[in-house]
Amino acid sequence: MAAQMVSAKAGPLSGRARAPGDKSISHRALMLGALAVGESTVEGLLEGEDVLRTARAMRQLGALVERLESGRWRLYGRGVGGLAEPDDVLDMGNAGTGARLLMGLVATHGFTTFLTGDASLRSRPMRRVAEPLGRMGAVITARSGVRLPLAVTGTATPTPLAWDLTVPSAQVKSAILLAGLNVAGETTVIEPQPTRDHTELMLRHFGADLRVESTAGGGRVVSVTGYPELTGRHVTVPADPSSAAFPAVAALIVPGSEIVLEGVGCNRLRFGLYETLAEMGAEIELRNRRDQAGEPVADLVIRHGALTGVDVPAARAPSMIDEYPILAIAAALARGTTRMRGLAELKVKESDRLAAMAEGLAACGVRVEVRGDDLIVHGDGRPPEGGATIRTNLDHRIAMAFLVLGMVAERPVAIDDGQPIATSFPGFAALMNGLGATITEPDEVAG
Ligand code: S3P
């Protein structure tokens, strides 16, 4: 059932908060814990809908996966190549990462797995994963457009692969590397632009043999050697920089704010938004830098300040691909024009985010243009009019971005459905309200 939410002008934000666990790392921790021999424990796991789908899927594939207490989970894995045929469809809900990485995992197991998802996931392209996995020997039977629902009939005699990524996608890279775990010899992915390397870091953490080389053009060649002995490990999941981005931008644009966001993952391949905000003039301080299970982490101190429009190069997209919706909100409050280049991939996320941001911003009175794959936002340094109800199309990040806009707009901003927020950021409204936001849900509005 859809749940409308409304966000109204907020006073200065203040206080400390911890964004939920990193979604990318949480999926991977569950998958590798389910493959590793012996006990793995996870702390700080994101208990959002997407990750819970992966937890359920790993159980369906035969691993023991238990929740001990909030964010603390324990797994007993089956060993590389030891997953069991699920006796029912894996319903991955809204989770693109869960679906694509799992397709890779099961592609080199000799059984058939059926996958489906919600309306958003069933509309997303799967050819990019199906094609390389097919080359390895898996047979993927999908409906038109190579979309979910689909069946992966894994191969027991896979062929090692060297694959050039045509789109910069960590999900495709990860699906191939995970498939490569159960292949004799080396499986290689060549990426023209480096994408998030959580799979590589976590594979190493669990004991896999991995080679990573840089190419002359700035890309990477990643190779995994098959049949590694993965052994149970402890994983501490950092707070998700993509989720922290919402309170961070809120603090930057609500006058008088100063907040601290604790334990945020600051992997360089995920940090493009923060780099861009700094170029726009934002004051973001990284304190108490440390390392957790191979991932860098810091506390972010963020203060309100004037922002200036910038040109965001296409080459930065892989390091901030999920952050364009909230960057567009920051851009609407900045003085001058922000041009975000090369956003073709935004069209195939949980929704067409390029169209959603352009439509939603225009409805709130912001001057915005789409030229080719670029999103151009003209800010005049003043709060936009607001007063619109935004269609979110099952997209959590569109929902959260516009709730942040409501915190500064002249009139409240509503979203038609806040339910999908729970896929990545359960407790979003409570966390934001704890910092000083005024986000309400319909029954509260009615009451
Ligand atoms: C993710 C990779 C990105 C990102 C997604 C999470 C991952 O997708 O948008 O939210 O965990 O590997 P693509 O690989 O499609 O760019």
XYZ file of C-alpha atoms and ligand atoms in Angstrom:
463
model
C 0.000 0.000 0.000
C 1.336 3.417 -0.950
C 2.218 5.716 1.942
C 2.280 9.398 1.187
C 4.872 11.445 3.073
C 5.200 15.194 3.430
C 8.273 17.249 4.259
C 7.954 20.854 5.436
C 10.462 23.631 6.088
C 12.891 22.613 8.808
C 14.798 24.607 11.404
C 18.564 24.223 11.666
C 19.622 20.576 11.809
C 21.871 19.558 14.660
C 23.131 16.479 16.451
C 24.814 13.191 15.650
C 23.386 10.301 13.661
C 24.466 7.048 12.070
C 23.125 6.213 8.629
C 22.234 2.522 8.195
C 24.763 -0.054 7.036
C 26.132 0.018 3.505
C 23.758 -1.748 1.126
C 26.431 -2.932 -1.315
C 28.644 -4.321 1.441
C 25.699 -5.916 3.273
C 24.624 -7.923 0.193
C 28.192 -9.098 -0.343
C 28.755 -10.010 3.317
C 25.712 -12.307 3.212
C 26.712 -13.894 -0.087
C 30.320 -14.565 0.879
C 29.331 -15.680 4.380
C 26.996 -18.194 2.707
C 29.864 -19.526 0.586
C 32.636 -19.538 3.186
C 33.324 -22.630 5.242
C 32.536 -22.180 8.957
C 31.026 -19.335 10.890
C 30.887 -15.734 9.700
C 29.523 -12.875 11.737
C 28.331 -9.520 10.474
C 27.911 -6.355 12.493
C 26.092 -3.249 11.273
C 24.257 -5.148 8.509
C 21.665 -3.030 6.726
C 18.315 -4.510 7.672
C 16.572 -2.881 4.720
C 14.165 -4.759 2.462
C 16.762 -5.306 -0.286
C 19.301 -6.967 1.984
C 16.636 -9.022 3.777
C 15.720 -10.430 0.349
C 19.315 -11.516 -0.130
C 19.362 -13.083 3.356
C 16.248 -15.068 2.468
C 17.713 -16.100 -0.891
C 20.920 -17.354 0.736
C 18.795 -19.487 3.071
C 16.890 -20.817 0.056
C 20.277 -21.750 -1.428
C 21.059 -23.815 1.650
C 23.147 -21.561 3.906
C 22.388 -21.039 7.554
C 21.660 -17.354 8.051
C 20.464 -16.079 11.414
C 19.785 -12.682 12.917
C 21.240 -12.476 16.425
C 20.162 -8.931 17.275
C 19.814 -5.585 15.529
C 22.445 -5.495 12.769
C 24.274 -8.590 14.133
C 23.992 -11.714 11.993
C 25.644 -15.138 11.904
C 26.109 -17.405 8.897
C 27.362 -20.926 8.273
C 28.370 -21.257 4.657
C 28.298 -24.203 2.244
C 31.774 -23.841 0.736
C 32.537 -22.653 -2.812
C 30.386 -24.634 -5.253
C 28.250 -25.994 -2.425
C 25.010 -24.055 -2.849
C 21.850 -26.183 -3.100
C 18.990 -25.898 -5.597
C 16.263 -23.650 -4.187
C 12.828 -25.279 -4.145
C 11.028 -22.036 -4.879
C 11.454 -18.804 -6.826
C 13.910 -16.265 -5.354
C 11.872 -13.089 -5.047
C 14.420 -10.286 -4.907
C 11.864 -7.495 -4.393
C 13.390 -4.147 -5.428
C 17.004 -5.351 -5.168
C 18.980 -4.996 -8.405
C 22.265 -5.748 -6.671
C 20.830 -8.817 -4.980
C 19.356 -10.149 -8.230
C 22.378 -9.557 -10.451
C 25.010 -10.807 -8.011
C 22.941 -13.911 -7.282
C 22.593 -14.646 -10.979
C 26.386 -14.794 -11.024
C 26.641 -16.980 -7.953
C 24.227 -19.625 -9.233
C 25.452 -19.551 -12.862
C 28.281 -21.959 -12.069
C 26.240 -24.337 -9.934
C 24.657 -27.253 -11.816
C 21.001 -26.513 -11.036
C 18.222 -24.163 -12.062
C 17.257 -21.048 -10.122
C 14.189 -18.914 -10.815
C 14.343 -15.224 -9.968
C 11.722 -12.490 -9.898
C 11.177 -9.118 -8.269
C 8.830 -6.165 -7.916
C 7.550 -4.091 -10.849
C 10.667 -1.874 -10.771
C 13.136 -4.777 -10.772
C 11.156 -6.670 -13.423
C 11.620 -3.700 -15.753
C 15.430 -3.502 -15.375
C 17.886 -4.802 -17.987
C 19.501 -8.153 -17.211
C 21.188 -8.767 -20.567
C 24.366 -7.141 -19.266
C 24.691 -9.999 -16.746
C 23.038 -12.767 -18.767
C 25.442 -12.346 -21.680
C 28.754 -12.953 -19.885
C 27.229 -15.685 -17.719
C 25.956 -17.334 -20.907
C 29.512 -17.285 -22.260
C 30.612 -19.140 -19.145
C 28.080 -21.863 -20.001
C 24.970 -20.941 -18.026
C 21.625 -20.916 -19.828
C 19.415 -17.964 -19.015
C 15.780 -18.088 -20.043
C 14.128 -14.719 -19.613
C 11.066 -12.892 -20.826
C 11.302 -10.253 -23.547
C 14.090 -7.713 -23.194
C 16.023 -10.142 -20.963
C 14.159 -9.039 -17.891
C 12.885 -10.791 -14.775
C 11.267 -13.244 -14.198
C 14.053 -15.438 -15.490
C 15.630 -18.823 -14.906
C 19.352 -19.453 -14.625
C 20.364 -23.014 -15.415
C 23.864 -23.134 -14.076
C 26.639 -25.132 -15.619
C 28.642 -27.766 -13.778
C 31.417 -27.452 -16.373
C 31.941 -23.690 -16.729
C 34.452 -22.034 -19.006
C 36.718 -19.312 -17.593
C 35.990 -15.917 -19.076
C 37.787 -12.646 -19.806
C 35.076 -10.012 -20.199
C 35.241 -6.365 -21.254
C 32.556 -4.371 -19.474
C 30.620 -2.254 -21.927
C 28.893 -0.265 -19.178
C 30.739 0.689 -15.995
C 28.819 -1.550 -13.604
C 30.001 -2.982 -10.311
C 27.022 -5.326 -10.382
C 28.059 -6.895 -13.673
C 31.708 -7.091 -12.588
C 30.673 -8.702 -9.305
C 28.314 -11.211 -10.940
C 31.164 -12.433 -13.163
C 33.688 -12.598 -10.305
C 31.250 -14.512 -8.099
C 30.533 -16.942 -10.946
C 34.319 -17.275 -11.396
C 34.738 -18.626 -7.869
C 33.440 -22.000 -9.049
C 35.457 -22.186 -12.280
C 38.853 -23.848 -12.742
C 41.441 -21.215 -13.679
C 41.190 -17.454 -13.835
C 38.098 -15.364 -14.561
C 38.850 -11.786 -15.590
C 36.828 -8.588 -15.843
C 38.248 -5.582 -17.666
C 36.595 -2.334 -16.649
C 37.204 0.856 -18.623
C 36.476 2.981 -15.560
C 36.957 1.693 -12.015
C 33.658 0.931 -10.262
C 33.087 0.242 -6.570
C 35.448 -2.532 -5.451
C 33.567 -3.941 -2.458
C 33.411 -7.413 -4.028
C 37.164 -7.443 -4.537
C 37.877 -6.194 -0.993
C 35.474 -8.658 0.562
C 36.679 -11.594 -1.522
C 40.199 -10.894 -0.240
C 38.867 -10.544 3.303
C 37.383 -14.071 3.032
C 40.623 -15.486 1.601
C 40.182 -15.484 -2.197
C 43.086 -15.077 -4.581
C 42.535 -11.899 -6.569
C 44.694 -9.847 -8.935
C 43.921 -6.204 -9.688
C 45.931 -4.263 -12.280
C 45.484 -0.724 -13.562
C 45.303 -0.103 -17.299
C 46.990 2.772 -19.146
C 43.582 4.377 -19.765
C 42.697 4.528 -16.050
C 40.652 1.316 -16.003
C 41.222 -1.919 -14.123
C 41.711 -5.589 -14.848
C 40.391 -7.794 -12.062
C 41.048 -11.539 -12.015
C 39.878 -14.142 -9.559
C 41.321 -17.653 -9.307
C 38.693 -20.376 -9.067
C 38.078 -22.741 -6.157
C 39.492 -20.549 -3.386
C 39.143 -21.761 0.168
C 36.867 -19.127 1.587
C 36.745 -19.288 5.357
C 34.302 -17.685 7.779
C 35.181 -14.144 8.821
C 33.851 -11.192 10.799
C 32.596 -8.209 8.781
C 31.861 -4.768 10.205
C 29.660 -2.879 7.755
C 30.285 0.893 7.548
C 27.410 3.378 7.393
C 26.338 3.763 3.757
C 27.782 6.902 2.110
C 24.857 6.813 -0.347
C 22.359 6.945 2.546
C 24.435 9.438 4.571
C 24.215 11.679 1.488
C 20.600 12.610 2.353
C 21.190 14.046 5.851
C 24.524 15.445 4.599
C 22.932 17.495 1.825
C 20.047 18.459 4.130
C 22.567 19.942 6.593
C 24.344 21.784 3.787
C 21.179 23.470 2.541
C 19.177 24.132 5.744
C 20.504 27.427 7.190
C 22.318 27.244 10.518
C 22.789 23.453 10.479
C 25.712 21.476 11.815
C 25.588 17.688 12.134
C 27.933 14.742 12.605
C 27.390 11.513 10.661
C 29.231 8.646 12.299
C 31.225 5.832 10.742
C 30.508 6.609 7.085
C 32.276 4.447 4.505
C 34.630 6.639 2.490
C 35.932 4.241 -0.125
C 37.309 6.479 -2.893
C 35.204 4.650 -5.485
C 32.034 5.675 -3.622
C 32.967 9.224 -2.665
C 32.313 11.255 -5.825
C 29.363 13.119 -4.295
C 31.435 14.438 -1.404
C 34.191 15.489 -3.811
C 31.601 17.332 -5.919
C 30.003 19.016 -2.910
C 33.456 20.220 -1.795
C 33.942 21.735 -5.280
C 30.590 23.486 -4.807
C 31.975 25.088 -1.647
C 30.592 22.696 0.988
C 32.297 22.408 4.337
C 32.624 18.684 5.035
C 35.235 17.569 7.502
C 36.380 13.938 7.777
C 37.310 13.093 11.365
C 38.586 9.982 13.058
C 39.517 8.103 9.880
C 39.887 4.370 10.396
C 39.726 1.024 8.609
C 37.010 -1.651 9.006
C 37.358 -5.046 7.293
C 39.447 -3.460 4.536
C 37.079 -0.499 4.052
C 38.004 3.093 5.042
C 35.565 4.842 7.386
C 35.315 8.344 8.941
C 32.947 10.598 10.862
C 31.638 13.435 8.694
C 31.083 16.889 10.151
C 28.813 18.937 7.906
C 27.880 22.595 8.226
C 25.438 24.707 6.269
C 27.027 27.049 3.740
C 26.480 28.671 0.362
C 26.931 26.373 -2.633
C 27.961 27.281 -6.179
C 27.007 25.418 -9.378
C 29.690 23.204 -10.951
C 30.294 21.032 -13.988
C 30.379 17.378 -12.952
C 32.432 15.313 -15.408
C 31.015 12.062 -16.799
C 34.139 10.245 -15.607
C 33.004 10.783 -12.023
C 29.674 9.001 -12.523
C 30.731 5.512 -11.368
C 31.883 6.883 -7.991
C 28.559 8.647 -7.347
C 26.038 6.875 -9.553
C 23.400 6.614 -6.795
C 23.933 10.180 -5.589
C 22.699 12.223 -8.577
C 19.152 12.605 -7.220
C 20.399 14.225 -4.018
C 23.121 16.175 -5.846
C 20.397 17.633 -8.067
C 18.652 18.869 -4.908
C 21.889 20.511 -3.701
C 22.261 22.019 -7.182
C 18.751 23.507 -6.972
C 19.862 25.433 -3.874
C 23.229 26.464 -5.292
C 23.916 29.745 -7.029
C 24.551 29.142 -10.723
C 24.293 26.213 -13.092
C 25.243 22.630 -12.285
C 25.681 20.334 -15.248
C 25.822 16.626 -14.453
C 27.259 14.855 -17.466
C 26.996 11.341 -18.820
C 24.007 10.006 -16.865
C 22.766 7.321 -19.289
C 22.938 4.700 -16.531
C 20.529 6.747 -14.393
C 17.754 5.794 -16.781
C 17.972 2.107 -15.792
C 18.097 2.374 -12.020
C 15.121 1.619 -9.737
C 13.329 4.120 -12.009
C 14.402 6.463 -14.801
C 16.066 8.860 -12.391
C 17.024 11.367 -15.065
C 13.361 11.869 -16.004
C 12.169 11.678 -12.382
C 14.547 14.411 -11.187
C 13.819 16.667 -14.147
C 10.035 16.314 -13.707
C 10.056 16.611 -9.934
C 12.362 19.622 -9.818
C 10.342 21.404 -12.501
C 7.141 20.708 -10.527
C 8.808 22.362 -7.516
C 9.656 25.481 -9.535
C 13.329 24.749 -10.274
C 14.728 25.574 -13.723
C 15.991 22.265 -15.080
C 16.924 20.813 -18.465
C 17.871 17.412 -19.834
C 20.259 17.566 -22.787
C 21.114 14.136 -24.105
C 22.390 12.253 -21.059
C 23.135 15.414 -19.065
C 21.022 16.904 -16.292
C 21.327 20.674 -15.969
C 19.991 22.483 -12.924
C 19.899 26.278 -12.737
C 19.969 27.478 -9.148
C 19.667 31.049 -7.982
C 20.766 30.425 -4.406
C 17.180 30.842 -3.137
C 14.775 28.168 -1.849
C 12.521 26.803 -4.594
C 8.762 27.105 -4.474
C 7.975 23.435 -3.666
C 4.316 22.605 -3.134
C 4.240 19.563 -5.453
C 3.476 15.884 -4.981
C 6.236 13.786 -6.522
C 5.671 10.449 -8.241
C 8.389 8.135 -6.938
C 7.848 5.019 -9.107
C 9.085 2.564 -6.438
C 12.367 4.470 -6.186
C 13.731 4.995 -2.677
C 16.323 7.591 -3.662
C 13.838 9.757 -5.567
C 11.585 9.631 -2.496
C 14.335 10.680 -0.072
C 15.761 13.357 -2.381
C 12.441 15.196 -2.603
C 11.789 14.903 1.130
C 15.119 16.719 1.579
C 13.986 19.398 -0.882
C 10.831 19.870 1.218
C 13.041 20.872 4.163
C 14.011 24.122 2.403
C 11.231 24.779 -0.123
C 8.751 27.633 0.428
C 5.843 25.171 0.494
C 5.886 21.529 1.708
C 6.850 18.800 -0.749
C 4.934 15.509 -0.748
C 5.905 12.152 -2.208
C 3.236 9.707 -3.340
C 4.835 6.661 -1.718
C 7.435 6.459 1.021
C 7.356 2.648 1.345
C 10.366 1.992 -0.933
C 12.590 4.048 1.397
C 12.774 0.932 3.594
C 14.725 -0.873 0.860
C 17.872 1.070 1.775
C 17.127 3.421 4.686
C 14.718 1.991 7.268
C 13.936 4.691 9.846
C 14.752 7.536 7.443
C 12.004 9.896 8.658
C 12.805 9.231 12.327
C 16.530 9.854 11.794
C 15.899 13.053 9.837
C 13.305 14.286 12.333
C 15.775 13.542 15.131
C 18.154 16.004 13.472
C 15.410 18.651 13.103
C 13.420 17.778 9.965
C 9.604 17.843 9.790
C 8.682 14.756 7.811
C 5.218 13.369 8.409
C 3.296 10.326 7.219
C -0.349 10.461 6.139
C -1.988 9.145 9.301
C 0.088 11.619 11.309
C -1.008 14.328 8.884
C -4.639 13.236 9.251
C -4.387 12.934 13.041
C 25.886 -1.435 -6.838
C 26.314 -0.946 -8.053
C 25.643 0.156 -8.762
C 24.696 0.932 -7.837
C 23.872 0.026 -6.989
C 24.744 -0.848 -6.119
C 26.595 -2.562 -6.224
O 24.872 -0.383 -9.823
O 23.866 1.774 -8.602
O 22.997 0.769 -6.145
O 26.388 -2.830 -5.031
O 27.403 -3.198 -6.929
P 25.515 -0.665 -11.276
O 26.474 -1.744 -11.160
O 24.328 -1.053 -12.123
O 26.110 0.646 -11.693
